[in-house]
CSV table of C-alpha atoms in Angstrom, one decimal:
chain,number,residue,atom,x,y,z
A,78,UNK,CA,10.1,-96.9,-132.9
A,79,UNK,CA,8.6,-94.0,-134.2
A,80,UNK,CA,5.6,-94.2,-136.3
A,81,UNK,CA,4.1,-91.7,-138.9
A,82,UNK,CA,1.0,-91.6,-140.3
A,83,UNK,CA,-0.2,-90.1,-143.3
A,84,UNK,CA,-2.4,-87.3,-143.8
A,85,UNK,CA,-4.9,-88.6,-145.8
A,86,UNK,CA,-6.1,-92.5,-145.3
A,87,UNK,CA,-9.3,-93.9,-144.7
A,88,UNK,CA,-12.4,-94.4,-147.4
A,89,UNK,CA,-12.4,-91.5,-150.1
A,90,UNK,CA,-15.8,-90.2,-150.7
A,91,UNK,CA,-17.0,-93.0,-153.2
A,92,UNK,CA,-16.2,-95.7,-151.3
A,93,UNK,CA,-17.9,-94.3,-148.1
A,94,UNK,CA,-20.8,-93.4,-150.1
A,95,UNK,CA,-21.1,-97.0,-151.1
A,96,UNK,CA,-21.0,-98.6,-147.9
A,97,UNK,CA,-23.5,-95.9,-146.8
A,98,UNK,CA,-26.1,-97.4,-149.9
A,99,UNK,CA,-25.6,-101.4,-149.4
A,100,UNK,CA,-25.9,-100.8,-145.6
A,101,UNK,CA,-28.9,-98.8,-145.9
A,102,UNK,CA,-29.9,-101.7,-148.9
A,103,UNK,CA,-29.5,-104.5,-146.1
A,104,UNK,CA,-31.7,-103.2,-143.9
A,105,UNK,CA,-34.4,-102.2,-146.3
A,106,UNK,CA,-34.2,-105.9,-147.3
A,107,UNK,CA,-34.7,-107.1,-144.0
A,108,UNK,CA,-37.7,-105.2,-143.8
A,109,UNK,CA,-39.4,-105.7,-147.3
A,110,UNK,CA,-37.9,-109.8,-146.5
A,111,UNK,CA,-35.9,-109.7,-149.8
A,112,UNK,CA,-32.8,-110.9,-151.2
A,113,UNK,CA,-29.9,-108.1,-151.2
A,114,UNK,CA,-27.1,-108.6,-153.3
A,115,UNK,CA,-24.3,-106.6,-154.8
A,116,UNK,CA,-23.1,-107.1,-158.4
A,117,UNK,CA,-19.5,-108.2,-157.6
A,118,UNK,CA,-17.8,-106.8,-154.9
A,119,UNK,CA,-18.7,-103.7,-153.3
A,120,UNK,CA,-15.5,-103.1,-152.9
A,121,UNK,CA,-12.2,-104.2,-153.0
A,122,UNK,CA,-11.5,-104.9,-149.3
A,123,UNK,CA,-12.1,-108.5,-148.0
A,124,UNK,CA,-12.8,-107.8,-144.6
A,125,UNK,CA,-15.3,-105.1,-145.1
A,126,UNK,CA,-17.3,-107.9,-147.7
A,127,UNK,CA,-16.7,-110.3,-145.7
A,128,UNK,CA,-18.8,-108.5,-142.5
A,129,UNK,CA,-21.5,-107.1,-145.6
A,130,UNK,CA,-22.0,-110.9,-146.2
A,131,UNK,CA,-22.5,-112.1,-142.8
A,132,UNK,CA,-25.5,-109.5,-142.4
A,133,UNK,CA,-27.3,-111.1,-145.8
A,134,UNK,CA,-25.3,-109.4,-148.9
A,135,UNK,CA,-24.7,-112.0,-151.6
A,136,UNK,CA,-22.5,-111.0,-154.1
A,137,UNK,CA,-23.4,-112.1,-157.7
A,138,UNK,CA,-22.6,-111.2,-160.9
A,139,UNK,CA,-25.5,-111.1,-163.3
A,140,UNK,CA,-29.1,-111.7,-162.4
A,141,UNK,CA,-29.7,-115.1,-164.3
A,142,UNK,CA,-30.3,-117.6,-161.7
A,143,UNK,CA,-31.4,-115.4,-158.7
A,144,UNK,CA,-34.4,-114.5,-157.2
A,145,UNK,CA,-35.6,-111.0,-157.9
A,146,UNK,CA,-34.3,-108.2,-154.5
A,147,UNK,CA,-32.6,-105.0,-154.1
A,148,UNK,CA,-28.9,-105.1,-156.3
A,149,UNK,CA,-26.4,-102.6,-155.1
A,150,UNK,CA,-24.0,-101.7,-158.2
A,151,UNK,CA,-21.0,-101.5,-156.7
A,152,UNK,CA,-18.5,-98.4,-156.7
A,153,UNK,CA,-16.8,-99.1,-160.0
A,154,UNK,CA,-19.5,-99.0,-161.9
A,155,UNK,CA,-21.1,-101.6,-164.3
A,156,UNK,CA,-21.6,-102.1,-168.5
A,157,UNK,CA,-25.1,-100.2,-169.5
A,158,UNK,CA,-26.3,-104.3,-170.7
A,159,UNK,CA,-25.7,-105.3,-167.6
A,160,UNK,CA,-28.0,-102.6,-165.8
A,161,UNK,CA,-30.5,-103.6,-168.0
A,162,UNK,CA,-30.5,-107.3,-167.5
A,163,UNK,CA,-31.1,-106.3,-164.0
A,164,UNK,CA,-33.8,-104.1,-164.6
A,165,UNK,CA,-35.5,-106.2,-166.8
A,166,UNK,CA,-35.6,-108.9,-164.5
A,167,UNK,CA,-37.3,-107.2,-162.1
A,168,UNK,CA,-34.6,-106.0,-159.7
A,169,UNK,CA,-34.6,-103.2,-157.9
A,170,UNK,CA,-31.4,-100.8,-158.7
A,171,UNK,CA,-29.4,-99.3,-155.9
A,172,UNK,CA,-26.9,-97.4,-157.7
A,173,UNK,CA,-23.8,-96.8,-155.6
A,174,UNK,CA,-21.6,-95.9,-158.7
A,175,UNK,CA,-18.7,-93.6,-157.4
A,176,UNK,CA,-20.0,-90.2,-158.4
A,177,UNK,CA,-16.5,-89.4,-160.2
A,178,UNK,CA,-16.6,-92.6,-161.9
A,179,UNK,CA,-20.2,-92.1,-163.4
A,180,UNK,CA,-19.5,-88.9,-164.4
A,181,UNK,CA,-17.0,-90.5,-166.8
A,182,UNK,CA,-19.2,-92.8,-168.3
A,183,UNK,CA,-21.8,-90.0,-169.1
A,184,UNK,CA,-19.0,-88.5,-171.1
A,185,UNK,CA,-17.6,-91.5,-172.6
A,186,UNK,CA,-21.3,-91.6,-174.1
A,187,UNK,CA,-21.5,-88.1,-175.5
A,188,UNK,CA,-17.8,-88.0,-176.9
A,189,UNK,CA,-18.5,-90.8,-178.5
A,190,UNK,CA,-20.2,-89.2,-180.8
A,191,UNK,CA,-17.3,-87.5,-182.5
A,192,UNK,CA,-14.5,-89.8,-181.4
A,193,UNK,CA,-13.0,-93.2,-180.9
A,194,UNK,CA,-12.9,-93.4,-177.4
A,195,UNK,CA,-9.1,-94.5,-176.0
A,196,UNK,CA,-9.8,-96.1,-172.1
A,197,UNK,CA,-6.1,-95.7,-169.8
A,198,UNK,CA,-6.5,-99.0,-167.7
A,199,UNK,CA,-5.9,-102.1,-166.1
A,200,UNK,CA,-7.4,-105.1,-168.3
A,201,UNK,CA,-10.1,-107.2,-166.4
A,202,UNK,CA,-10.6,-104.5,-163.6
A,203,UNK,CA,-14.4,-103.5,-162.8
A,204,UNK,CA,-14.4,-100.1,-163.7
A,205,UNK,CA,-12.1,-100.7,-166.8
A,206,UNK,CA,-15.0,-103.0,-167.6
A,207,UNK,CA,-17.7,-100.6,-167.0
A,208,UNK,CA,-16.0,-97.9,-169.4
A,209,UNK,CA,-15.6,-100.5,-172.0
A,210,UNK,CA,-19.7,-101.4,-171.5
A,211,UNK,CA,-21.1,-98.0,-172.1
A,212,UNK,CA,-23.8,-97.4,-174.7
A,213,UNK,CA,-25.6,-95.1,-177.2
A,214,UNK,CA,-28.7,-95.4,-178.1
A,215,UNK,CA,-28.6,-98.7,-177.7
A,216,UNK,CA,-25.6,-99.9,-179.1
A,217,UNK,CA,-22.5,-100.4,-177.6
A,218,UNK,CA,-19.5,-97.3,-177.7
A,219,UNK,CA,-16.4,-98.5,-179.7
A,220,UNK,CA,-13.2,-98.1,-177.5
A,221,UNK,CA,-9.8,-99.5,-177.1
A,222,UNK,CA,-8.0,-100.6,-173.9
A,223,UNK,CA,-4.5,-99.2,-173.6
A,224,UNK,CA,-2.0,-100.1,-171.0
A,225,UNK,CA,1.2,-99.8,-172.7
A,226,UNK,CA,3.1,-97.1,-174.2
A,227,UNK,CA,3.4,-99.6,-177.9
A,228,UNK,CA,-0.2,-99.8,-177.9
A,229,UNK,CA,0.2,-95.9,-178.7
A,230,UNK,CA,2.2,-95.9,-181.9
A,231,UNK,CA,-0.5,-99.0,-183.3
A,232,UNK,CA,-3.2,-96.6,-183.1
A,233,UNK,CA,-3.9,-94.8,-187.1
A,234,UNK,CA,-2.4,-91.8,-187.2
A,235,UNK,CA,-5.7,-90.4,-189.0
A,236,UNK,CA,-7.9,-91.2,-186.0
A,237,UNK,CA,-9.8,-88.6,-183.9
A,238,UNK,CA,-8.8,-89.8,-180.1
A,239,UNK,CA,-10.9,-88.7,-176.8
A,240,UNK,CA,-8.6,-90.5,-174.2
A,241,UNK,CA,-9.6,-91.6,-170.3
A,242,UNK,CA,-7.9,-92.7,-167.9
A,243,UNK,CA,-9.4,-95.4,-165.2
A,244,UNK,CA,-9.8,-93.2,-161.7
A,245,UNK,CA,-7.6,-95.3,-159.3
A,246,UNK,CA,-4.9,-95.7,-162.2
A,247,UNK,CA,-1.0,-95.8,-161.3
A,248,UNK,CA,-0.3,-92.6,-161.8
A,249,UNK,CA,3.7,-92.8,-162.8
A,250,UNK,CA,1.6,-95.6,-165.9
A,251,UNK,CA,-0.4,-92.6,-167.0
A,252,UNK,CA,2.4,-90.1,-167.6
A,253,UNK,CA,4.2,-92.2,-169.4
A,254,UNK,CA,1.4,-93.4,-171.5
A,255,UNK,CA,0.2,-89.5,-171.8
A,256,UNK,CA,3.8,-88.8,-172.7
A,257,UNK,CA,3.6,-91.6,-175.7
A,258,UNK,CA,-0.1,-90.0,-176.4
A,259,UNK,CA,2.3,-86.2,-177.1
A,260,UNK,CA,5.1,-87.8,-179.3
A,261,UNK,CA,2.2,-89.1,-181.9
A,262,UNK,CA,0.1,-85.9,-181.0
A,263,UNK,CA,3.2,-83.6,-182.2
A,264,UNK,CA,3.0,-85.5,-185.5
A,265,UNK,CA,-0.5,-84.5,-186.2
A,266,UNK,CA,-2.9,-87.4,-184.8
A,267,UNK,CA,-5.5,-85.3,-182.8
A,268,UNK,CA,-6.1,-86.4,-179.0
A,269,UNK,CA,-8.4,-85.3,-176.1
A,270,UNK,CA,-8.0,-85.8,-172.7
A,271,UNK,CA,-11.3,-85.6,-171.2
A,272,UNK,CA,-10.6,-86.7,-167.4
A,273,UNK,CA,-8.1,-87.7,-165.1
A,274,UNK,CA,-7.0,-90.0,-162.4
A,275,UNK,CA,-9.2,-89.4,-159.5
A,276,UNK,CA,-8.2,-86.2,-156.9
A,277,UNK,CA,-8.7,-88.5,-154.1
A,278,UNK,CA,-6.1,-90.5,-155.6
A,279,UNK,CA,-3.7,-88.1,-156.2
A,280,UNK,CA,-4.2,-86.6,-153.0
A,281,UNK,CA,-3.1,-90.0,-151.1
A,282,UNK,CA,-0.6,-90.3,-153.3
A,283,UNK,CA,1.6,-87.1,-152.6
A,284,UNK,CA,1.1,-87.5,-149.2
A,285,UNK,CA,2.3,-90.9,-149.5
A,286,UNK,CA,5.4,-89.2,-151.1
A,287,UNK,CA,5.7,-86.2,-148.3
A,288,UNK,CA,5.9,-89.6,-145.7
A,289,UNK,CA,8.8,-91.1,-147.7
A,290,UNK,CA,10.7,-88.1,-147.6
A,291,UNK,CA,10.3,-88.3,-143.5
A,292,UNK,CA,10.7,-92.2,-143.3
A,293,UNK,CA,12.9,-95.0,-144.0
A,294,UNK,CA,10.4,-97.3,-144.6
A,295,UNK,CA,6.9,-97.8,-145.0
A,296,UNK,CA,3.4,-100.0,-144.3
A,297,UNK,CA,0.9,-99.3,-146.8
A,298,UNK,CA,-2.6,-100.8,-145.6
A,299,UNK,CA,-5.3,-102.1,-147.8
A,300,UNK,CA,-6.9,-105.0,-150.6
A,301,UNK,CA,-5.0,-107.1,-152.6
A,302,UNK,CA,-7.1,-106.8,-155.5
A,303,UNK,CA,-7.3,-102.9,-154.5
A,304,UNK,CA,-6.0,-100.8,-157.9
A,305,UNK,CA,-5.2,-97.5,-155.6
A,306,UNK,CA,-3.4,-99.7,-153.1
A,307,UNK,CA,-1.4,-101.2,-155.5
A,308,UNK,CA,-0.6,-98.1,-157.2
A,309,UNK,CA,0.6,-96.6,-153.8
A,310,UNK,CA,2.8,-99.7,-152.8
A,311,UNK,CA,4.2,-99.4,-156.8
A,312,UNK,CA,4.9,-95.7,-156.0
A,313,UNK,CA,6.4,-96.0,-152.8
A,314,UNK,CA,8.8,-98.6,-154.5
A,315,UNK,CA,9.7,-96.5,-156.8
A,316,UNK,CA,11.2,-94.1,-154.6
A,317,UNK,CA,13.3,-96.8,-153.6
A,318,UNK,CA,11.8,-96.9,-150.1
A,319,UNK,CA,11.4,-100.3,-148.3
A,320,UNK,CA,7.6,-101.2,-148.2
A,321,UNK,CA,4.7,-104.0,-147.3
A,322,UNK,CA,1.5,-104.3,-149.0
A,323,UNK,CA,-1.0,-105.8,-145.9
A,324,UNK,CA,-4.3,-106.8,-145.6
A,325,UNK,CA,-4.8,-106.8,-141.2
A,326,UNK,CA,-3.2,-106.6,-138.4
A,327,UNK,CA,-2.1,-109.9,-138.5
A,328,UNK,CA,0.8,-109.1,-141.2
A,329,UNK,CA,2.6,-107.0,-139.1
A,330,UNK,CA,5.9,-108.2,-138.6
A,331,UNK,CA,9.0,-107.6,-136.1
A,332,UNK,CA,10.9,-106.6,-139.3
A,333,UNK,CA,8.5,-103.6,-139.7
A,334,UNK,CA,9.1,-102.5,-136.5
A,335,UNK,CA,13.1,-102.1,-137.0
A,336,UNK,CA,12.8,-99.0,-139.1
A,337,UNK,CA,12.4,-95.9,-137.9
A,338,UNK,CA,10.6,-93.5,-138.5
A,339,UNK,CA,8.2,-95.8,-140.3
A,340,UNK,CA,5.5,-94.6,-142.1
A,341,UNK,CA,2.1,-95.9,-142.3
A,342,UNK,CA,-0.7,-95.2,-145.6
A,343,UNK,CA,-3.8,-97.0,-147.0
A,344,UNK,CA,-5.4,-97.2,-149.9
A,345,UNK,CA,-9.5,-95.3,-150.5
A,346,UNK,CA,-11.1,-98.8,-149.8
A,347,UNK,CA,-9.8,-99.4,-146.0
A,348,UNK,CA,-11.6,-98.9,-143.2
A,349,UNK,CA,-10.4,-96.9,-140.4
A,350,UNK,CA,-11.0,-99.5,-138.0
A,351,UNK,CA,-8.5,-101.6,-139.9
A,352,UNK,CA,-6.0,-98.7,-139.8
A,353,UNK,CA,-5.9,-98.2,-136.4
A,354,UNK,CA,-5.9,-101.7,-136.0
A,355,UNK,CA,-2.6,-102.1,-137.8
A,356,UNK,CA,-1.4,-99.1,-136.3
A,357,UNK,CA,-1.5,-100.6,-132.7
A,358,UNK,CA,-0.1,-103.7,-133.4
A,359,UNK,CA,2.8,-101.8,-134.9
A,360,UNK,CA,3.1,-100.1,-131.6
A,361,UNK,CA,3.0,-103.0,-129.7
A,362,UNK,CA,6.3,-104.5,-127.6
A,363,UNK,CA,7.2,-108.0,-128.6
């Protein structure tokens, strides 16, 4: 069997950054003997939480009920009431808020100011969340969730619209939600797109797209609960490619092995332990 990985796999720059903050959070803890703790997960990989929590992470989701320590917010972000509960509690804030993502909520804030704010997402997700939970000057942004094209043509035509998108959203979604945004723009409702889905993102994606021009099928590696893993499985279906969503190693089956070439991807959140994991068990004889 031949086996072809993809060019770009392994944690983007966010995700690396955060693991880089609650590890160097643990140890601080250990030294100042405090509680560490992330508010939810750091992020959306179960093996890599699961090894944070065995050296002392607890992962929580609001500080009522838990002795003052260090709090890492995790990469998606959190709401601006929930960073102060935190602070007013007496926790110390170790802000590992993906750069990209933070940047959004800054502007979510300012464009506010002139304009109902429109949030591209998944309902329920963390960062979705986090956009929804921004503030100015002390009172809470107005925006509305959209994640389907006949959300669009609710909207009032009269409206002034600054539109974002969540980072790690499926791209194929966004066009056609952008594409609904342009029908009702062309009939005089005025829109802004202020950002976009996160370069990282995109760049996994097209090479996930390059490997299933070369392959006949294809493993894509990473979370369950992992939004840019999901929206790289949902692309590679799309291209009407045979695929498997795993977690581990341990999910590799003969039937993978039976195509040829087969491609292997992951999504921002995987470690590359887990990668090369996967990729040796795929390798292996039965």
């Amino acid at each position: 069997m031949e086996l072809i990985l993809s060019d770009t796999m392994g944690y983007c720059g966010g995700v690396s950054r955060a693991i880089d903050l609650v590890e160097q959070a643990i140890q601080m803890s250990h030294k100042l003997k405090k509680p560490v703790y992330s508010v939810g997960k750091i992020i959306h990989n179960e093996q890599v939480c699961d090894l944070l929590a065995a050296q002392g992470l607890v992962v929580i989701e609001s500080p009522e009920g838990h002795e003052p320590g260090l709090v890492v917010l995790r990469a998606h972000g959190i709401p601006d009431s929930l960073y102060r509960g935190f602070v007013d509690a007496g926790f110390t804030i170790i802000d590992a808020t993906c750069p990209v993502v933070k940047r959004n909520l800054a502007l979510i804030k300012e464009y506010s100011k002139e304009y109902t704010i429109i949030i591209i997402g998944m309902e329920k997700h963390p960062e979705t969340i986090a956009m929804q939970g921004v503030e100015r000057e002390g009172i809470l942004c107005s925006t509305i969730l959209v994640n389907d094209c006949s959300q669009i043509a609710a909207l009032p035509s009269d409206g002034n619209y600054a539109v974002f998108v969540q980072t790690t959203y499926e791209r194929s979604l966004f066009y056609k939600i952008r594409s609904a945004i342009r029908v009702q723009e062309a009939k005089g409702t005025a829109f802004v797109f202020v950002n976009n889905v996160c370069p990282s993102s995109r760049n996994r994606r097209n090479a996930a797209l390059q490997l299933c021009s070369r392959c006949e099928a294809l493993v894509v590696v990473g979370g369950k609960k992992s939004a840019n893993t999901e929206a790289l499985f949902a692309l590679i279906q799309q291209q009407g490619k045979k695929v498997w969503h795993i977690e581990t190693k341990d999910e590799v089956t003969a039937e993978m092995r039976s195509y040829s070439p087969l491609g292997l991807t992951a999504g921002a959140s995987t470690p590359l332990s887990t990668i090369e994991a996967v990729r040796k068990r795929l390798l292996e004889e039965e």
